[in-house]
Amino acid sequence: MNTMADRVSGLFFMALGLAMYFWINPNYIETVDGGNISPATLPNIISIILAIAGAFIAIKPTDHQLRNPVLMAKTGLYVTLLTAGIWAMSWFGFEYVAPVLALALMWLIGERRPLWLSLGVVAMPAIIWFLVTQLLGRALP
Amino acid sequence: MKLTTKLMALATSAVMALASPAFAEDWAPDGPLTIQIGFGAGGSTDTMGRVLAEVMKKNTGWNIVVENKPGGGGVAMFTGLSQRPVDNKTIGMGVSIPVLVQLVQRGDQLPFDTDSFDYLGTVAKAELALVASKDAPFDDLEGMIAYAKEQGSLPVATMAPPQVLMMNQTKSTTGADFNLVTADGGAEVMKLILGGQVMAGFGSGEHYPYLESGDMKVIAGANQSRLSYAPDVKTFIESGVNAYVDPIFFLAMRAGTDPAAIEAISSAIDEATKAPEFAKIVQNAVKGDPINMGTDGTKQMMVDGLANAKILFAK
Amino acid sequence: MVEFSTILAGFGDAFSLYNLAFVLFGVVLGQFVGAVPGIGPIMAMAIAIPFTFGLDPLPAIAFLVGVNKGGLVGGAVPAVLMNTPGTPDAAATALDGYPLAKQGKPLKATKMALFSSITGDTFSDIVLITVSAPLAVLALKMGPIEVVALMIFAFSILAGLIGNSLTKGIIAAAFGLLAASVGQDPENFTPRLIFGYWDLFDGLALPSVAIGMLAISEILHRLSEAHGNMRPAIIAKDTGNPDDRRVTWAEYWSCRFTMLRGATIGTILGALPGIGSTAAAFMSYAMTKAGSKDPGSFGKGNIQGIAASESANSAVVGANLIPLLTLGIPGSVGAALIISAFMIHGMQPGPLLFENQGRLVYGLFGAMIMANFVNLWVGQLGLRLWVKVVSAPESIIFSSALLLCFVGVSMATSGLFGVAIMLIFAVIGYLMASFGYSLVIFIIAFFLGPRFEKSIAQSLALTDGDLTQVLKSPVALALLILSVVSVVWFLRKNVHGEDE
């Protein structure tokens, strides 16, 4: 029985709960005088619950199995790509980034057929551009 | 009646036809203008903002998008607006008092002040009223205070910090105790009153249908002068509590906006506030006529309002 | 009371070809836009409102009713076909809808969603048209104390959705509540846990969190699996058995009690502002699963699961109009947008609406009835189209869906900041799913959190901090007892389930 996954996640949530309660909540929530419920009350209660439940999982883990690490690594690759896409959009705008991002995504998935590639890289961003800016009169990111 | 309206519309459109090319030449937004409304959909600010946008769109041909950014009586939206880069196309629409009170109360923690914005104009003045169910055993503020003292305390629904401060002022002046229930907006205040959970609450227009149907009555006016639709009802000041609010609906952009943009947009707003279809919506929403103080007038209103709020609402 | 002649005149106004055309246009737009990943039904309404300015009130309202109802049906499409619900209330539909679609029966799954959605919707419409006034009075009696009790009850029902570990369920719920506490606090409006990002003052935007957690995290997982494979996103197998492509009458009829229960739950929660369709869908699902003779078949493509979820979340939308029309109180974001449109067209919801504008109100009811029929008809055609679309290769479906989510969330949250939040929650969602924590429980807690805290604050104000006052409210007391009973019952059921 492999209990690593639950021990790791349990410890994480315990640490998160403790950090929230002792450090983040006191520093990032204002105190007010008067009122019926202080802004920190609920976050503090939740943080304690989180810490206790996390500790419980770490001590008494189930045999939950993690997803295949290779798949998780691949997901990390896609997340990096999307992050780069958002960052690039903030500089150059959707119009220029979307086709490049679509091409990178489709290429990574393994798509090589020119028809599908052109549909995804040229047609789709163009359709979105037309619908959003021309039909709806809204701004693209 | 019908004919005059039509003639009016015709006349306005004629004026517009003459006026619009003038500023269309000077300045036009690159991309859609966005009006961010500091309150949720369905409220009076939202309704007026959407119709204002529509009339402006019709007059100028600009593309105008309306978004709702509720929270903190508009403070969330103005905070966001002050933190945006200057883009010459994002406009905020909100109400003066909640913003001013927040500035007085926690100005050091807010990332903006009255100088963070270029003001475009105002739209209307809101009348704030304290209302109660028709069955409430009191008819005016003095009666309510006496009843609260008799009962030990009295539940009252509020929807924004300024109203909380007004009730706190009432508490400290008279020694009566009130349990203040924070509601999500005027509609929820009405629900709490109708459901009998609170005795009284503040309404900025949501209560009109209930006054008309006889389900509610006005206890006090919360403005400096008496309510236009209930001239017999005393204000807080007249009842011995030295507090009032004069909320004004206004529009502003991030400070540093291109003066040509300010010029063009503010004249488009001015144009729109004169349109009959807009006047009708304002009449529905606040029972008054559209009021536009212009760019300088609006700035002055905010500066004076801040000084006033400091006296009234300083901690 | 409204006179009979006014009612007839109102329906007469509604049933014209002209209005039917606007209903049809609205339904088509709603079904289409509602189904596009990342846009969804609420966005569809927001987009549609400006188009109604130039219209007369009745066609304008007919159009919006069409968009609203079409959006309901459309919202289930990405949930069922791709397991990427665009709104949290469709997440319950995905639980059984997607497994059924994956078995090669995407048409059957989406059609079941369509039929049960329209059934629930029609049920709540009938309640609205016939008994909205007395129901609204009942809703008024639900004060903050009762709402807190009701929410505790809703949370207790969630115990039925917790899988094999109670502790993990609690962690998911607590984490969701923690995310919900970002942004201004409900009583003093102080900025809370925003870390200097004033964009967070209004809280983490629901579209960012919901689409990130539910849709993007799933797409990320599927992307990693798709690597190098060139298969269609969904395969509609031709088994030769026509029953795999349709819902037979026997199947529909076997779900009648499920749909009735779902519609009732949805109507009740819809009449109470602020709880919303997500809670209704999951409560209905959990109750159906718990009451089933074969709970193990849920989550594996049981049509009862689809019927439970869709009948409930659709009933909410009709019932949302009960407090809206009679009291002027919107029960949800979608309802608030409708009220906004009404007011722009000179309709003042509230106690005098039926008296002053009875003809228009019954015109609205007429349009709703038309919209239900049109929805059914357009849905039959539209679903076939969507199944075709999603049969394209995964490469183009996923890349397009991601782009659409970027654009949709950016429109809904005004900017790339919301898109960045979406991606962060996609990663959190992916990790939570990988480590075996329920995303659905997180999302419901996140969704109910702000209202929950606000109601607690209101209750404390009303009772002066004296919680024993709760005992004076029979409704609250009954709900609290029911909560305890349901938690115990669900947990025992879960334990038994593990023994087998």
mmCIF file with all atom_site columns, C-alpha atoms in Angstrom, chain A residues 4-6 8-10 12-13 16 20 24-25 28-30 32-40 42-43 46-47 49-50 52-54 56-57 62 64-68 71-72 74-75 77-79 82-83 85-86 89-90 94 98-99 101-102 105-106 108-113 116 119-120 124-125 128 131-132 135-136 138-141, chain C residues 32 43 46-47 50-51 164-165 167-168 170-175 177-178 181 185-188 190-196 216-218 220-221 223-230 392-396 398-400 402-404 406-407 410-411 415-416 419-420 423 427 429-437 449 452-453 456-457 460-461 465:
data_model
loop_
_atom_site.group_PDB
_atom_site.id
_atom_site.type_symbol
_atom_site.label_atom_id
_atom_site.label_alt_id
_atom_site.label_comp_id
_atom_site.label_asym_id
_atom_site.label_entity_id
_atom_site.label_seq_id
_atom_site.pdbx_PDB_ins_code
_atom_site.Cartn_x
_atom_site.Cartn_y
_atom_site.Cartn_z
_atom_site.occupancy
_atom_site.B_iso_or_equiv
_atom_site.pdbx_formal_charge
_atom_site.auth_seq_id
_atom_site.auth_comp_id
_atom_site.auth_asym_id
_atom_site.auth_atom_id
_atom_site.pdbx_PDB_model_num
ATOM 1   C CA . MET A 1 4   ? 2.951   8.720  -0.208  1.00 0.00 ? 4   MET A CA 1
ATOM 2   C CA . ALA A 1 5   ? 0.425   10.814 -2.163  1.00 0.00 ? 5   ALA A CA 1
ATOM 3   C CA . ASP A 1 6   ? -1.872  11.328 0.793   1.00 0.00 ? 6   ASP A CA 1
ATOM 4   C CA . VAL A 1 8   ? 2.299   14.738 0.882   1.00 0.00 ? 8   VAL A CA 1
ATOM 5   C CA . SER A 1 9   ? -1.086  16.401 0.281   1.00 0.00 ? 9   SER A CA 1
ATOM 6   C CA . GLY A 1 10  ? -2.039  16.114 3.953   1.00 0.00 ? 10  GLY A CA 1
ATOM 7   C CA . PHE A 1 12  ? 0.648   20.501 2.414   1.00 0.00 ? 12  PHE A CA 1
ATOM 8   C CA . PHE A 1 13  ? -2.837  21.375 3.647   1.00 0.00 ? 13  PHE A CA 1
ATOM 9   C CA . LEU A 1 16  ? -1.270  25.901 4.450   1.00 0.00 ? 16  LEU A CA 1
ATOM 10  C CA . MET A 1 20  ? -2.825  31.096 7.046   1.00 0.00 ? 20  MET A CA 1
ATOM 11  C CA . ILE A 1 24  ? -1.152  35.317 6.391   1.00 0.00 ? 24  ILE A CA 1
ATOM 12  C CA . ASN A 1 25  ? -4.484  36.046 8.103   1.00 0.00 ? 25  ASN A CA 1
ATOM 13  C CA . TYR A 1 28  ? -3.453  40.485 5.239   1.00 0.00 ? 28  TYR A CA 1
ATOM 14  C CA . ILE A 1 29  ? -6.789  40.907 6.994   1.00 0.00 ? 29  ILE A CA 1
ATOM 15  C CA . GLU A 1 30  ? -7.699  44.208 8.602   1.00 0.00 ? 30  GLU A CA 1
ATOM 16  C CA . VAL A 1 32  ? -12.198 46.542 12.604  1.00 0.00 ? 32  VAL A CA 1
ATOM 17  C CA . ASP A 1 33  ? -13.964 47.689 15.708  1.00 0.00 ? 33  ASP A CA 1
ATOM 18  C CA . GLY A 1 34  ? -17.638 47.017 16.019  1.00 0.00 ? 34  GLY A CA 1
ATOM 19  C CA . GLY A 1 35  ? -19.687 44.831 13.728  1.00 0.00 ? 35  GLY A CA 1
ATOM 20  C CA . ASN A 1 36  ? -21.020 41.365 14.343  1.00 0.00 ? 36  ASN A CA 1
ATOM 21  C CA . ILE A 1 37  ? -18.390 39.202 12.714  1.00 0.00 ? 37  ILE A CA 1
ATOM 22  C CA . SER A 1 38  ? -14.809 40.314 12.300  1.00 0.00 ? 38  SER A CA 1
ATOM 23  C CA . PRO A 1 39  ? -13.285 39.923 8.835   1.00 0.00 ? 39  PRO A CA 1
ATOM 24  C CA . ALA A 1 40  ? -10.798 37.378 10.185  1.00 0.00 ? 40  ALA A CA 1
ATOM 25  C CA . LEU A 1 42  ? -14.284 32.827 9.216   1.00 0.00 ? 42  LEU A CA 1
ATOM 26  C CA . PRO A 1 43  ? -10.851 32.572 7.537   1.00 0.00 ? 43  PRO A CA 1
ATOM 27  C CA . ILE A 1 46  ? -11.380 27.511 8.175   1.00 0.00 ? 46  ILE A CA 1
ATOM 28  C CA . SER A 1 47  ? -7.590  27.619 8.498   1.00 0.00 ? 47  SER A CA 1
ATOM 29  C CA . ILE A 1 49  ? -10.073 23.058 10.171  1.00 0.00 ? 49  ILE A CA 1
ATOM 30  C CA . LEU A 1 50  ? -7.737  22.795 7.189   1.00 0.00 ? 50  LEU A CA 1
ATOM 31  C CA . ILE A 1 52  ? -6.350  19.620 11.550  1.00 0.00 ? 52  ILE A CA 1
ATOM 32  C CA . ALA A 1 53  ? -7.838  17.743 8.599   1.00 0.00 ? 53  ALA A CA 1
ATOM 33  C CA . GLY A 1 54  ? -4.502  17.921 6.768   1.00 0.00 ? 54  GLY A CA 1
ATOM 34  C CA . PHE A 1 56  ? -5.260  13.753 10.014  1.00 0.00 ? 56  PHE A CA 1
ATOM 35  C CA . ILE A 1 57  ? -4.736  12.748 6.381   1.00 0.00 ? 57  ILE A CA 1
ATOM 36  C CA . THR A 1 62  ? -5.632  6.332  2.282   1.00 0.00 ? 62  THR A CA 1
ATOM 37  C CA . HIS A 1 64  ? -4.865  6.989  -3.148  1.00 0.00 ? 64  HIS A CA 1
ATOM 38  C CA . GLN A 1 65  ? -2.587  6.645  -6.149  1.00 0.00 ? 65  GLN A CA 1
ATOM 39  C CA . LEU A 1 66  ? -1.212  9.640  -7.927  1.00 0.00 ? 66  LEU A CA 1
ATOM 40  C CA . ARG A 1 67  ? -1.724  10.091 -11.644 1.00 0.00 ? 67  ARG A CA 1
ATOM 41  C CA . ASN A 1 68  ? 1.015   8.757  -13.861 1.00 0.00 ? 68  ASN A CA 1
ATOM 42  C CA . LEU A 1 71  ? 1.440   12.481 -17.725 1.00 0.00 ? 71  LEU A CA 1
ATOM 43  C CA . MET A 1 72  ? 1.818   15.025 -14.947 1.00 0.00 ? 72  MET A CA 1
ATOM 44  C CA . LYS A 1 74  ? 3.497   16.557 -19.803 1.00 0.00 ? 74  LYS A CA 1
ATOM 45  C CA . THR A 1 75  ? 0.740   18.605 -18.217 1.00 0.00 ? 75  THR A CA 1
ATOM 46  C CA . LEU A 1 77  ? 4.721   21.416 -20.238 1.00 0.00 ? 77  LEU A CA 1
ATOM 47  C CA . TYR A 1 78  ? 1.273   22.542 -21.424 1.00 0.00 ? 78  TYR A CA 1
ATOM 48  C CA . VAL A 1 79  ? 0.851   24.781 -18.382 1.00 0.00 ? 79  VAL A CA 1
ATOM 49  C CA . LEU A 1 82  ? -0.268  28.515 -21.677 1.00 0.00 ? 82  LEU A CA 1
ATOM 50  C CA . THR A 1 83  ? 1.464   30.749 -19.133 1.00 0.00 ? 83  THR A CA 1
ATOM 51  C CA . GLY A 1 85  ? 0.703   32.536 -24.025 1.00 0.00 ? 85  GLY A CA 1
ATOM 52  C CA . ILE A 1 86  ? -1.013  34.734 -21.431 1.00 0.00 ? 86  ILE A CA 1
ATOM 53  C CA . MET A 1 89  ? -0.959  38.325 -24.933 1.00 0.00 ? 89  MET A CA 1
ATOM 54  C CA . SER A 1 90  ? -0.401  41.006 -22.318 1.00 0.00 ? 90  SER A CA 1
ATOM 55  C CA . PHE A 1 94  ? -4.696  38.143 -28.747 1.00 0.00 ? 94  PHE A CA 1
ATOM 56  C CA . ALA A 1 98  ? -3.538  33.184 -30.620 1.00 0.00 ? 98  ALA A CA 1
ATOM 57  C CA . PRO A 1 99  ? -2.404  31.632 -33.937 1.00 0.00 ? 99  PRO A CA 1
ATOM 58  C CA . LEU A 1 101 ? -0.310  29.495 -29.371 1.00 0.00 ? 101 LEU A CA 1
ATOM 59  C CA . ALA A 1 102 ? -2.768  27.330 -31.312 1.00 0.00 ? 102 ALA A CA 1
ATOM 60  C CA . LEU A 1 105 ? -0.554  23.421 -28.843 1.00 0.00 ? 105 LEU A CA 1
ATOM 61  C CA . MET A 1 106 ? -1.605  21.418 -31.871 1.00 0.00 ? 106 MET A CA 1
ATOM 62  C CA . LEU A 1 108 ? 2.640   19.374 -29.215 1.00 0.00 ? 108 LEU A CA 1
ATOM 63  C CA . ILE A 1 109 ? -0.451  17.197 -29.295 1.00 0.00 ? 109 ILE A CA 1
ATOM 64  C CA . GLY A 1 110 ? 1.039   15.672 -32.416 1.00 0.00 ? 110 GLY A CA 1
ATOM 65  C CA . GLU A 1 111 ? -1.174  17.095 -35.116 1.00 0.00 ? 111 GLU A CA 1
ATOM 66  C CA . ARG A 1 112 ? 0.636   17.228 -38.472 1.00 0.00 ? 112 ARG A CA 1
ATOM 67  C CA . ARG A 1 113 ? -2.197  17.137 -41.029 1.00 0.00 ? 113 ARG A CA 1
ATOM 68  C CA . TRP A 1 116 ? -6.632  20.408 -39.420 1.00 0.00 ? 116 TRP A CA 1
ATOM 69  C CA . LEU A 1 119 ? -8.326  25.096 -39.418 1.00 0.00 ? 119 LEU A CA 1
ATOM 70  C CA . GLY A 1 120 ? -7.048  25.405 -35.865 1.00 0.00 ? 120 GLY A CA 1
ATOM 71  C CA . MET A 1 124 ? -10.413 29.397 -35.490 1.00 0.00 ? 124 MET A CA 1
ATOM 72  C CA . PRO A 1 125 ? -8.612  32.566 -34.322 1.00 0.00 ? 125 PRO A CA 1
ATOM 73  C CA . ILE A 1 128 ? -13.099 34.300 -32.748 1.00 0.00 ? 128 ILE A CA 1
ATOM 74  C CA . LEU A 1 131 ? -17.318 37.196 -33.555 1.00 0.00 ? 131 LEU A CA 1
ATOM 75  C CA . VAL A 1 132 ? -15.854 39.181 -30.688 1.00 0.00 ? 132 VAL A CA 1
ATOM 76  C CA . LEU A 1 135 ? -20.262 41.021 -34.153 1.00 0.00 ? 135 LEU A CA 1
ATOM 77  C CA . LEU A 1 136 ? -20.208 41.731 -30.430 1.00 0.00 ? 136 LEU A CA 1
ATOM 78  C CA . ARG A 1 138 ? -15.992 43.785 -27.589 1.00 0.00 ? 138 ARG A CA 1
ATOM 79  C CA . ALA A 1 139 ? -12.273 43.941 -27.104 1.00 0.00 ? 139 ALA A CA 1
ATOM 80  C CA . LEU A 1 140 ? -10.037 40.885 -27.355 1.00 0.00 ? 140 LEU A CA 1
ATOM 81  C CA . PRO A 1 141 ? -7.570  40.317 -24.526 1.00 0.00 ? 141 PRO A CA 1
ATOM 82  C CA . PHE C 2 32  ? -25.139 28.077 -29.287 1.00 0.00 ? 32  PHE C CA 1
ATOM 83  C CA . MET C 2 43  ? -22.319 35.542 -20.645 1.00 0.00 ? 43  MET C CA 1
ATOM 84  C CA . ALA C 2 46  ? -24.969 39.785 -20.889 1.00 0.00 ? 46  ALA C CA 1
ATOM 85  C CA . ILE C 2 47  ? -24.159 39.789 -24.586 1.00 0.00 ? 47  ILE C CA 1
ATOM 86  C CA . PRO C 2 50  ? -27.790 45.485 -25.603 1.00 0.00 ? 50  PRO C CA 1
ATOM 87  C CA . PHE C 2 51  ? -29.423 43.972 -28.692 1.00 0.00 ? 51  PHE C CA 1
ATOM 88  C CA . ASN C 2 164 ? -14.056 7.261  0.126   1.00 0.00 ? 164 ASN C CA 1
ATOM 89  C CA . SER C 2 165 ? -12.512 9.762  2.521   1.00 0.00 ? 165 SER C CA 1
ATOM 90  C CA . THR C 2 167 ? -11.434 14.007 5.725   1.00 0.00 ? 167 THR C CA 1
ATOM 91  C CA . LYS C 2 168 ? -10.538 14.751 2.139   1.00 0.00 ? 168 LYS C CA 1
ATOM 92  C CA . ILE C 2 170 ? -13.732 18.337 4.510   1.00 0.00 ? 170 ILE C CA 1
ATOM 93  C CA . ILE C 2 171 ? -10.411 19.616 3.201   1.00 0.00 ? 171 ILE C CA 1
ATOM 94  C CA . ALA C 2 172 ? -11.897 20.304 -0.243  1.00 0.00 ? 172 ALA C CA 1
ATOM 95  C CA . ALA C 2 173 ? -14.802 22.197 1.320   1.00 0.00 ? 173 ALA C CA 1
ATOM 96  C CA . ALA C 2 174 ? -12.553 24.194 3.672   1.00 0.00 ? 174 ALA C CA 1
ATOM 97  C CA . PHE C 2 175 ? -10.209 25.073 0.827   1.00 0.00 ? 175 PHE C CA 1
ATOM 98  C CA . LEU C 2 177 ? -14.431 28.434 1.632   1.00 0.00 ? 177 LEU C CA 1
ATOM 99  C CA . LEU C 2 178 ? -10.936 29.846 2.063   1.00 0.00 ? 178 LEU C CA 1
ATOM 100 C CA . SER C 2 181 ? -13.024 34.602 1.636   1.00 0.00 ? 181 SER C CA 1
ATOM 101 C CA . ASP C 2 185 ? -15.587 40.920 3.882   1.00 0.00 ? 185 ASP C CA 1
ATOM 102 C CA . PRO C 2 186 ? -19.375 40.944 3.885   1.00 0.00 ? 186 PRO C CA 1
ATOM 103 C CA . GLU C 2 187 ? -19.943 43.366 6.737   1.00 0.00 ? 187 GLU C CA 1
ATOM 104 C CA . ASN C 2 188 ? -17.233 46.011 6.811   1.00 0.00 ? 188 ASN C CA 1
ATOM 105 C CA . THR C 2 190 ? -12.443 45.687 4.142   1.00 0.00 ? 190 THR C CA 1
ATOM 106 C CA . PRO C 2 191 ? -10.074 44.266 1.540   1.00 0.00 ? 191 PRO C CA 1
ATOM 107 C CA . ARG C 2 192 ? -9.227  40.761 2.698   1.00 0.00 ? 192 ARG C CA 1
ATOM 108 C CA . LEU C 2 193 ? -6.399  38.481 1.535   1.00 0.00 ? 193 LEU C CA 1
ATOM 109 C CA . ILE C 2 194 ? -5.905  40.428 -1.676  1.00 0.00 ? 194 ILE C CA 1
ATOM 110 C CA . PHE C 2 195 ? -2.120  40.786 -1.308  1.00 0.00 ? 195 PHE C CA 1
ATOM 111 C CA . GLY C 2 196 ? -2.094  44.165 -3.005  1.00 0.00 ? 196 GLY C CA 1
ATOM 112 C CA . ILE C 2 216 ? -9.303  23.828 -18.070 1.00 0.00 ? 216 ILE C CA 1
ATOM 113 C CA . SER C 2 217 ? -7.975  21.370 -15.497 1.00 0.00 ? 217 SER C CA 1
ATOM 114 C CA . GLU C 2 218 ? -9.799  18.587 -17.350 1.00 0.00 ? 218 GLU C CA 1
ATOM 115 C CA . LEU C 2 220 ? -4.933  19.849 -19.248 1.00 0.00 ? 220 LEU C CA 1
ATOM 116 C CA . HIS C 2 221 ? -5.315  16.245 -18.154 1.00 0.00 ? 221 HIS C CA 1
ATOM 117 C CA . LEU C 2 223 ? -3.945  17.055 -23.338 1.00 0.00 ? 223 LEU C CA 1
ATOM 118 C CA . SER C 2 224 ? -1.330  15.040 -21.509 1.00 0.00 ? 224 SER C CA 1
ATOM 119 C CA . GLU C 2 225 ? -3.095  11.811 -22.459 1.00 0.00 ? 225 GLU C CA 1
ATOM 120 C CA . ALA C 2 226 ? -3.682  12.892 -26.026 1.00 0.00 ? 226 ALA C CA 1
ATOM 121 C CA . HIS C 2 227 ? 0.012   13.355 -26.675 1.00 0.00 ? 227 HIS C CA 1
ATOM 122 C CA . GLY C 2 228 ? 0.792   11.744 -29.997 1.00 0.00 ? 228 GLY C CA 1
ATOM 123 C CA . ASN C 2 229 ? -2.680  10.287 -30.419 1.00 0.00 ? 229 ASN C CA 1
ATOM 124 C CA . MET C 2 230 ? -4.826  11.482 -33.243 1.00 0.00 ? 230 MET C CA 1
ATOM 125 C CA . ALA C 2 392 ? -13.306 16.476 -34.725 1.00 0.00 ? 392 ALA C CA 1
ATOM 126 C CA . PRO C 2 393 ? -9.742  15.518 -33.678 1.00 0.00 ? 393 PRO C CA 1
ATOM 127 C CA . GLU C 2 394 ? -8.748  16.296 -30.110 1.00 0.00 ? 394 GLU C CA 1
ATOM 128 C CA . SER C 2 395 ? -5.943  18.524 -31.324 1.00 0.00 ? 395 SER C CA 1
ATOM 129 C CA . ILE C 2 396 ? -8.257  21.133 -32.800 1.00 0.00 ? 396 ILE C CA 1
ATOM 130 C CA . PHE C 2 398 ? -8.703  21.328 -27.253 1.00 0.00 ? 398 PHE C CA 1
ATOM 131 C CA . SER C 2 399 ? -6.706  24.170 -28.767 1.00 0.00 ? 399 SER C CA 1
ATOM 132 C CA . SER C 2 400 ? -9.907  25.921 -29.844 1.00 0.00 ? 400 SER C CA 1
ATOM 133 C CA . LEU C 2 402 ? -8.553  26.866 -24.714 1.00 0.00 ? 402 LEU C CA 1
ATOM 134 C CA . LEU C 2 403 ? -8.614  29.948 -26.927 1.00 0.00 ? 403 LEU C CA 1
ATOM 135 C CA . LEU C 2 404 ? -12.354 30.332 -26.377 1.00 0.00 ? 404 LEU C CA 1
ATOM 136 C CA . PHE C 2 406 ? -9.257  32.709 -22.736 1.00 0.00 ? 406 PHE C CA 1
ATOM 137 C CA . VAL C 2 407 ? -11.556 35.055 -24.625 1.00 0.00 ? 407 VAL C CA 1
ATOM 138 C CA . SER C 2 410 ? -11.399 37.758 -20.314 1.00 0.00 ? 410 SER C CA 1
ATOM 139 C CA . MET C 2 411 ? -14.751 39.205 -21.426 1.00 0.00 ? 411 MET C CA 1
ATOM 140 C CA . GLY C 2 415 ? -9.090  41.453 -18.742 1.00 0.00 ? 415 GLY C CA 1
ATOM 141 C CA . LEU C 2 416 ? -6.158  39.091 -18.750 1.00 0.00 ? 416 LEU C CA 1
ATOM 142 C CA . VAL C 2 419 ? -7.423  34.634 -17.431 1.00 0.00 ? 419 VAL C CA 1
ATOM 143 C CA . ALA C 2 420 ? -4.314  34.336 -15.274 1.00 0.00 ? 420 ALA C CA 1
ATOM 144 C CA . LEU C 2 423 ? -4.938  29.217 -15.265 1.00 0.00 ? 423 LEU C CA 1
ATOM 145 C CA . VAL C 2 427 ? -3.366  24.006 -12.020 1.00 0.00 ? 427 VAL C CA 1
ATOM 146 C CA . GLY C 2 429 ? -7.742  21.839 -9.846  1.00 0.00 ? 429 GLY C CA 1
ATOM 147 C CA . TYR C 2 430 ? -5.443  19.488 -11.737 1.00 0.00 ? 430 TYR C CA 1
ATOM 148 C CA . LEU C 2 431 ? -3.319  18.880 -8.643  1.00 0.00 ? 431 LEU C CA 1
ATOM 149 C CA . MET C 2 432 ? -6.354  18.417 -6.398  1.00 0.00 ? 432 MET C CA 1
ATOM 150 C CA . ALA C 2 433 ? -7.798  15.870 -8.802  1.00 0.00 ? 433 ALA C CA 1
ATOM 151 C CA . SER C 2 434 ? -4.424  14.126 -9.021  1.00 0.00 ? 434 SER C CA 1
ATOM 152 C CA . PHE C 2 435 ? -4.240  13.843 -5.239  1.00 0.00 ? 435 PHE C CA 1
ATOM 153 C CA . GLY C 2 436 ? -7.829  12.687 -4.936  1.00 0.00 ? 436 GLY C CA 1
ATOM 154 C CA . TYR C 2 437 ? -9.648  15.768 -3.665  1.00 0.00 ? 437 TYR C CA 1
ATOM 155 C CA . GLY C 2 449 ? -19.199 30.727 0.863   1.00 0.00 ? 449 GLY C CA 1
ATOM 156 C CA . PHE C 2 452 ? -23.014 31.792 3.955   1.00 0.00 ? 452 PHE C CA 1
ATOM 157 C CA . GLU C 2 453 ? -20.754 34.262 5.747   1.00 0.00 ? 453 GLU C CA 1
ATOM 158 C CA . ILE C 2 456 ? -24.164 34.386 9.521   1.00 0.00 ? 456 ILE C CA 1
ATOM 159 C CA . ALA C 2 457 ? -23.283 38.060 10.020  1.00 0.00 ? 457 ALA C CA 1
ATOM 160 C CA . LEU C 2 460 ? -25.699 37.511 14.550  1.00 0.00 ? 460 LEU C CA 1
ATOM 161 C CA . ALA C 2 461 ? -26.930 41.086 14.136  1.00 0.00 ? 461 ALA C CA 1
ATOM 162 C CA . GLY C 2 465 ? -25.137 37.339 19.087  1.00 0.00 ? 465 GLY C CA 1
#
